[in-house]
């Protein structure tokens, strides 16, 4: 496993756009939780994005010049941090992002995207997307979650439509106590 802040295990999910990374994660997260795990998630966004809505106070204050905007309620909080100094098109530093998570509230970190990052990855591959597998080209693919009948991969093939099997693989790979 790759060393990282807080010694939380990290598993990446990598795939071509439209392959179902988010769909799989949305099903794997409850399967992990059912096994007593507390996953945190970091997702890479390829474009400028906003979680605020124009017209909301937090959006207006951030756009007025607040470099950091934390919105809090009794149920959740969200921190938006402007990073214009790093707006060079490069992928954000994954270790820095992981360090922003609260390690007391997580057992592992699931990372969506960050294909080139140095971490173990599960590739989501669906032949129907019409793209070749990524594992020959990207580092760290330890398993492929797929609906392909067969695949020339020297490692575990996981059924992409069975989130319980993917969750079990993650728990075993990370040596987490179920």
PDB file of C-alpha atoms in Angstrom:
ATOM      1  CA  UNK A   1       0.000   0.000   0.000  1.00  0.00           C
ATOM      2  CA  UNK A   2       1.096   3.530  -0.682  1.00  0.00           C
ATOM      3  CA  UNK A   3       2.011   5.512   2.458  1.00  0.00           C
ATOM      4  CA  UNK A   4      -0.193   8.533   2.990  1.00  0.00           C
ATOM      5  CA  UNK A   5      -1.472  10.841   5.703  1.00  0.00           C
ATOM      6  CA  UNK A   6      -3.060   9.195   8.728  1.00  0.00           C
ATOM      7  CA  UNK A   7      -2.190   5.692   7.502  1.00  0.00           C
ATOM      8  CA  UNK A   8      -5.687   5.211   6.101  1.00  0.00           C
ATOM      9  CA  UNK A   9      -5.720   2.711   3.245  1.00  0.00           C
ATOM     10  CA  UNK A  10      -6.629   4.164  -0.139  1.00  0.00           C
ATOM     11  CA  UNK A  11      -8.187   2.419  -3.114  1.00  0.00           C
ATOM     12  CA  UNK A  12      -8.717   4.231  -6.395  1.00  0.00           C
ATOM     13  CA  UNK A  13     -11.464   3.654  -8.944  1.00  0.00           C
ATOM     14  CA  UNK A  14     -10.373   4.454 -12.487  1.00  0.00           C
ATOM     15  CA  UNK A  15     -12.222   4.182 -15.788  1.00  0.00           C
ATOM     16  CA  UNK A  16     -13.162   5.949 -18.946  1.00  0.00           C
ATOM     17  CA  UNK A  17     -15.968   8.458 -18.560  1.00  0.00           C
ATOM     18  CA  UNK A  18     -19.352   6.740 -18.746  1.00  0.00           C
ATOM     19  CA  UNK A  19     -18.060   3.392 -17.480  1.00  0.00           C
ATOM     20  CA  UNK A  20     -19.933   3.588 -14.187  1.00  0.00           C
ATOM     21  CA  UNK A  21     -17.338   4.542 -11.550  1.00  0.00           C
ATOM     22  CA  UNK A  22     -19.800   6.641  -9.584  1.00  0.00           C
ATOM     23  CA  UNK A  23     -22.589   4.090 -10.023  1.00  0.00           C
ATOM     24  CA  UNK A  24     -20.346   1.349  -8.649  1.00  0.00           C
ATOM     25  CA  UNK A  25     -19.131   3.513  -5.760  1.00  0.00           C
ATOM     26  CA  UNK A  26     -22.711   4.426  -4.842  1.00  0.00           C
ATOM     27  CA  UNK A  27     -23.386   0.706  -4.417  1.00  0.00           C
ATOM     28  CA  UNK A  28     -20.039  -0.248  -2.819  1.00  0.00           C
ATOM     29  CA  UNK A  29     -20.228   2.418  -0.093  1.00  0.00           C
ATOM     30  CA  UNK A  30     -23.363   0.948   1.562  1.00  0.00           C
ATOM     31  CA  UNK A  31     -21.869  -2.561   1.193  1.00  0.00           C
ATOM     32  CA  UNK A  32     -18.751  -1.380   3.038  1.00  0.00           C
ATOM     33  CA  UNK A  33     -20.852   0.366   5.699  1.00  0.00           C
ATOM     34  CA  UNK A  34     -22.873  -2.839   6.188  1.00  0.00           C
ATOM     35  CA  UNK A  35     -19.546  -4.511   7.017  1.00  0.00           C
ATOM     36  CA  UNK A  36     -18.704  -1.887   9.643  1.00  0.00           C
ATOM     37  CA  UNK A  37     -16.403   0.257   7.480  1.00  0.00           C
ATOM     38  CA  UNK A  38     -16.486   4.065   7.283  1.00  0.00           C
ATOM     39  CA  UNK A  39     -15.353   5.086   3.809  1.00  0.00           C
ATOM     40  CA  UNK A  40     -14.357   8.631   2.939  1.00  0.00           C
ATOM     41  CA  UNK A  41     -14.406   9.607  -0.739  1.00  0.00           C
ATOM     42  CA  UNK A  42     -12.279  11.977  -2.793  1.00  0.00           C
ATOM     43  CA  UNK A  43     -13.512  12.582  -6.347  1.00  0.00           C
ATOM     44  CA  UNK A  44     -11.538  14.272  -9.086  1.00  0.00           C
ATOM     45  CA  UNK A  45     -13.490  16.787 -11.171  1.00  0.00           C
ATOM     46  CA  UNK A  46     -12.133  17.544 -14.629  1.00  0.00           C
ATOM     47  CA  UNK A  47     -13.759  20.930 -15.041  1.00  0.00           C
ATOM     48  CA  UNK A  48     -14.478  24.002 -12.979  1.00  0.00           C
ATOM     49  CA  UNK A  49     -17.233  22.984 -10.614  1.00  0.00           C
ATOM     50  CA  UNK A  50     -19.349  24.478  -7.888  1.00  0.00           C
ATOM     51  CA  UNK A  51     -21.239  22.875  -5.042  1.00  0.00           C
ATOM     52  CA  UNK A  52     -22.737  26.241  -4.202  1.00  0.00           C
ATOM     53  CA  UNK A  53     -25.724  27.662  -6.010  1.00  0.00           C
ATOM     54  CA  UNK A  54     -25.579  31.194  -7.392  1.00  0.00           C
ATOM     55  CA  UNK A  55     -27.660  33.415  -5.167  1.00  0.00           C
ATOM     56  CA  UNK A  56     -26.883  31.487  -1.960  1.00  0.00           C
ATOM     57  CA  UNK A  57     -24.950  33.447   0.671  1.00  0.00           C
ATOM     58  CA  UNK A  58     -21.971  31.062   0.648  1.00  0.00           C
ATOM     59  CA  UNK A  59     -21.636  31.329  -3.125  1.00  0.00           C
ATOM     60  CA  UNK A  60     -21.891  35.121  -3.050  1.00  0.00           C
ATOM     61  CA  UNK A  61     -19.346  35.439  -0.218  1.00  0.00           C
ATOM     62  CA  UNK A  62     -16.883  33.140  -1.985  1.00  0.00           C
ATOM     63  CA  UNK A  63     -17.257  35.036  -5.228  1.00  0.00           C
ATOM     64  CA  UNK A  64     -16.810  38.299  -3.317  1.00  0.00           C
ATOM     65  CA  UNK A  65     -13.273  37.152  -2.531  1.00  0.00           C
ATOM     66  CA  UNK A  66     -13.272  34.689   0.383  1.00  0.00           C
ATOM     67  CA  UNK A  67     -10.497  32.189  -0.422  1.00  0.00           C
ATOM     68  CA  UNK A  68     -12.029  29.712   2.030  1.00  0.00           C
ATOM     69  CA  UNK A  69     -15.733  29.381   2.676  1.00  0.00           C
ATOM     70  CA  UNK A  70     -17.024  26.929   5.263  1.00  0.00           C
ATOM     71  CA  UNK A  71     -20.776  26.417   5.415  1.00  0.00           C
ATOM     72  CA  UNK A  72     -22.063  24.621   8.506  1.00  0.00           C
ATOM     73  CA  UNK A  73     -25.319  23.378   9.936  1.00  0.00           C
ATOM     74  CA  UNK A  74     -26.204  20.944  12.690  1.00  0.00           C
ATOM     75  CA  UNK A  75     -26.166  18.134  10.077  1.00  0.00           C
ATOM     76  CA  UNK A  76     -23.075  18.789   7.902  1.00  0.00           C
ATOM     77  CA  UNK A  77     -20.425  21.209   6.837  1.00  0.00           C
ATOM     78  CA  UNK A  78     -18.681  21.870   3.549  1.00  0.00           C
ATOM     79  CA  UNK A  79     -15.436  23.689   2.942  1.00  0.00           C
ATOM     80  CA  UNK A  80     -14.751  25.324  -0.402  1.00  0.00           C
ATOM     81  CA  UNK A  81     -11.197  26.539  -0.949  1.00  0.00           C
ATOM     82  CA  UNK A  82     -10.243  28.615  -3.972  1.00  0.00           C
ATOM     83  CA  UNK A  83      -6.927  27.532  -5.515  1.00  0.00           C
ATOM     84  CA  UNK A  84      -6.213  29.996  -8.339  1.00  0.00           C
ATOM     85  CA  UNK A  85      -2.463  29.644  -7.758  1.00  0.00           C
ATOM     86  CA  UNK A  86      -2.679  26.012  -8.894  1.00  0.00           C
ATOM     87  CA  UNK A  87      -5.065  26.593 -11.805  1.00  0.00           C
ATOM     88  CA  UNK A  88      -2.617  25.183 -14.332  1.00  0.00           C
ATOM     89  CA  UNK A  89      -4.637  22.175 -15.438  1.00  0.00           C
ATOM     90  CA  UNK A  90      -2.651  19.704 -13.346  1.00  0.00           C
ATOM     91  CA  UNK A  91      -4.388  17.107 -11.200  1.00  0.00           C
ATOM     92  CA  UNK A  92      -4.636  18.235  -7.552  1.00  0.00           C
ATOM     93  CA  UNK A  93      -2.196  16.699  -5.067  1.00  0.00           C
ATOM     94  CA  UNK A  94      -3.926  13.623  -3.665  1.00  0.00           C
ATOM     95  CA  UNK A  95      -1.859  13.512  -0.453  1.00  0.00           C
ATOM     96  CA  UNK A  96      -2.800  17.124   0.312  1.00  0.00           C
ATOM     97  CA  UNK A  97      -6.477  16.345  -0.288  1.00  0.00           C
ATOM     98  CA  UNK A  98      -6.295  13.250   1.932  1.00  0.00           C
ATOM     99  CA  UNK A  99      -4.756  15.366   4.688  1.00  0.00           C
ATOM    100  CA  UNK A 100      -7.915  17.505   4.711  1.00  0.00           C
ATOM    101  CA  UNK A 101     -10.045  14.511   5.776  1.00  0.00           C
ATOM    102  CA  UNK A 102     -10.774  13.742   9.423  1.00  0.00           C
ATOM    103  CA  UNK A 103      -8.986  10.420  10.081  1.00  0.00           C
ATOM    104  CA  UNK A 104     -11.086   9.819  13.208  1.00  0.00           C
ATOM    105  CA  UNK A 105     -14.195   9.511  11.024  1.00  0.00           C
ATOM    106  CA  UNK A 106     -12.915   7.097   8.358  1.00  0.00           C
ATOM    107  CA  UNK A 107     -11.411   3.630   7.989  1.00  0.00           C
ATOM    108  CA  UNK A 108     -10.397   3.955   4.349  1.00  0.00           C
ATOM    109  CA  UNK A 109     -10.379   6.430   1.480  1.00  0.00           C
ATOM    110  CA  UNK A 110     -12.046   5.644  -1.844  1.00  0.00           C
ATOM    111  CA  UNK A 111     -10.626   7.771  -4.640  1.00  0.00           C
ATOM    112  CA  UNK A 112     -12.561   8.314  -7.861  1.00  0.00           C
ATOM    113  CA  UNK A 113     -10.456   9.392 -10.801  1.00  0.00           C
ATOM    114  CA  UNK A 114      -6.782  10.336 -10.274  1.00  0.00           C
ATOM    115  CA  UNK A 115      -5.824   7.668 -12.842  1.00  0.00           C
ATOM    116  CA  UNK A 116      -2.106   8.453 -12.709  1.00  0.00           C
ATOM    117  CA  UNK A 117      -1.863   8.659  -8.898  1.00  0.00           C
ATOM    118  CA  UNK A 118       0.404   6.266  -7.043  1.00  0.00           C
ATOM    119  CA  UNK A 119      -2.208   4.140  -5.305  1.00  0.00           C
ATOM    120  CA  UNK A 120      -3.816   0.748  -5.834  1.00  0.00           C
ATOM    121  CA  UNK A 121      -6.759   0.982  -8.231  1.00  0.00           C
ATOM    122  CA  UNK A 122      -9.786  -0.982  -9.288  1.00  0.00           C
ATOM    123  CA  UNK A 123     -10.495  -0.340 -12.940  1.00  0.00           C
ATOM    124  CA  UNK A 124     -14.146  -0.254 -13.971  1.00  0.00           C
ATOM    125  CA  UNK A 125     -14.296  -1.645 -17.497  1.00  0.00           C
ATOM    126  CA  UNK A 126     -17.441  -2.111 -19.557  1.00  0.00           C
ATOM    127  CA  UNK A 127     -16.892  -3.227 -23.167  1.00  0.00           C
ATOM    128  CA  UNK A 128     -20.172  -1.501 -24.128  1.00  0.00           C
ATOM    129  CA  UNK A 129     -18.456   1.875 -23.578  1.00  0.00           C
ATOM    130  CA  UNK A 130     -16.311   1.083 -26.620  1.00  0.00           C
ATOM    131  CA  UNK A 131     -12.963   1.961 -25.025  1.00  0.00           C
ATOM    132  CA  UNK A 132      -9.963  -0.285 -24.380  1.00  0.00           C
ATOM    133  CA  UNK A 133      -9.008  -1.289 -20.846  1.00  0.00           C
ATOM    134  CA  UNK A 134      -6.815   1.201 -18.973  1.00  0.00           C
ATOM    135  CA  UNK A 135      -4.730  -1.324 -17.010  1.00  0.00           C
ATOM    136  CA  UNK A 136      -2.020  -1.659 -19.692  1.00  0.00           C
ATOM    137  CA  UNK A 137      -1.473   2.116 -19.604  1.00  0.00           C
ATOM    138  CA  UNK A 138      -1.984   3.266 -16.005  1.00  0.00           C
ATOM    139  CA  UNK A 139      -0.056   2.249 -12.899  1.00  0.00           C
ATOM    140  CA  UNK A 140      -1.424   0.377  -9.923  1.00  0.00           C
ATOM    141  CA  UNK A 141      -4.438  -1.542 -11.255  1.00  0.00           C
ATOM    142  CA  UNK A 142      -4.909  -4.412  -8.796  1.00  0.00           C
ATOM    143  CA  UNK A 143      -8.320  -5.634 -10.011  1.00  0.00           C
ATOM    144  CA  UNK A 144     -10.838  -4.985 -12.766  1.00  0.00           C
ATOM    145  CA  UNK A 145     -14.561  -4.696 -12.060  1.00  0.00           C
ATOM    146  CA  UNK A 146     -16.142  -5.676 -15.351  1.00  0.00           C
ATOM    147  CA  UNK A 147     -19.071  -7.248 -17.147  1.00  0.00           C
ATOM    148  CA  UNK A 148     -16.760  -8.608 -19.861  1.00  0.00           C
ATOM    149  CA  UNK A 149     -16.984 -12.352 -20.435  1.00  0.00           C
ATOM    150  CA  UNK A 150     -13.204 -12.529 -20.331  1.00  0.00           C
ATOM    151  CA  UNK A 151     -10.337 -10.087 -20.114  1.00  0.00           C
ATOM    152  CA  UNK A 152      -6.587 -10.546 -20.522  1.00  0.00           C
ATOM    153  CA  UNK A 153      -5.731  -9.215 -17.053  1.00  0.00           C
ATOM    154  CA  UNK A 154      -3.298 -10.896 -14.687  1.00  0.00           C
ATOM    155  CA  UNK A 155      -5.283 -10.283 -11.509  1.00  0.00           C
ATOM    156  CA  UNK A 156      -8.760 -10.519 -10.015  1.00  0.00           C
ATOM    157  CA  UNK A 157     -11.777  -9.856 -12.218  1.00  0.00           C
ATOM    158  CA  UNK A 158     -14.659  -8.606 -10.074  1.00  0.00           C
ATOM    159  CA  UNK A 159     -18.300  -8.646 -11.167  1.00  0.00           C
ATOM    160  CA  UNK A 160     -19.086  -4.969 -11.755  1.00  0.00           C
ATOM    161  CA  UNK A 161     -22.763  -5.554 -10.917  1.00  0.00           C
ATOM    162  CA  UNK A 162     -21.974  -7.170  -7.540  1.00  0.00           C
ATOM    163  CA  UNK A 163     -21.026  -4.395  -5.088  1.00  0.00           C
ATOM    164  CA  UNK A 164     -20.791  -6.923  -2.233  1.00  0.00           C
ATOM    165  CA  UNK A 165     -18.022  -8.783  -4.062  1.00  0.00           C
ATOM    166  CA  UNK A 166     -16.176  -5.505  -4.698  1.00  0.00           C
ATOM    167  CA  UNK A 167     -16.581  -4.489  -1.031  1.00  0.00           C
ATOM    168  CA  UNK A 168     -15.252  -7.883   0.135  1.00  0.00           C
ATOM    169  CA  UNK A 169     -12.251  -7.488  -2.181  1.00  0.00           C
ATOM    170  CA  UNK A 170     -11.507  -4.010  -0.771  1.00  0.00           C
ATOM    171  CA  UNK A 171     -11.770  -5.217   2.835  1.00  0.00           C
ATOM    172  CA  UNK A 172      -9.496  -8.195   2.126  1.00  0.00           C
ATOM    173  CA  UNK A 173      -6.984  -6.151   0.124  1.00  0.00           C
ATOM    174  CA  UNK A 174      -6.772  -3.433   2.783  1.00  0.00           C
ATOM    175  CA  UNK A 175      -6.704  -5.953   5.653  1.00  0.00           C
ATOM    176  CA  UNK A 176      -9.647  -4.222   7.292  1.00  0.00           C
ATOM    177  CA  UNK A 177     -11.548  -5.945  10.076  1.00  0.00           C
ATOM    178  CA  UNK A 178     -15.035  -6.758   8.765  1.00  0.00           C
TER     179      UNK A 178
END
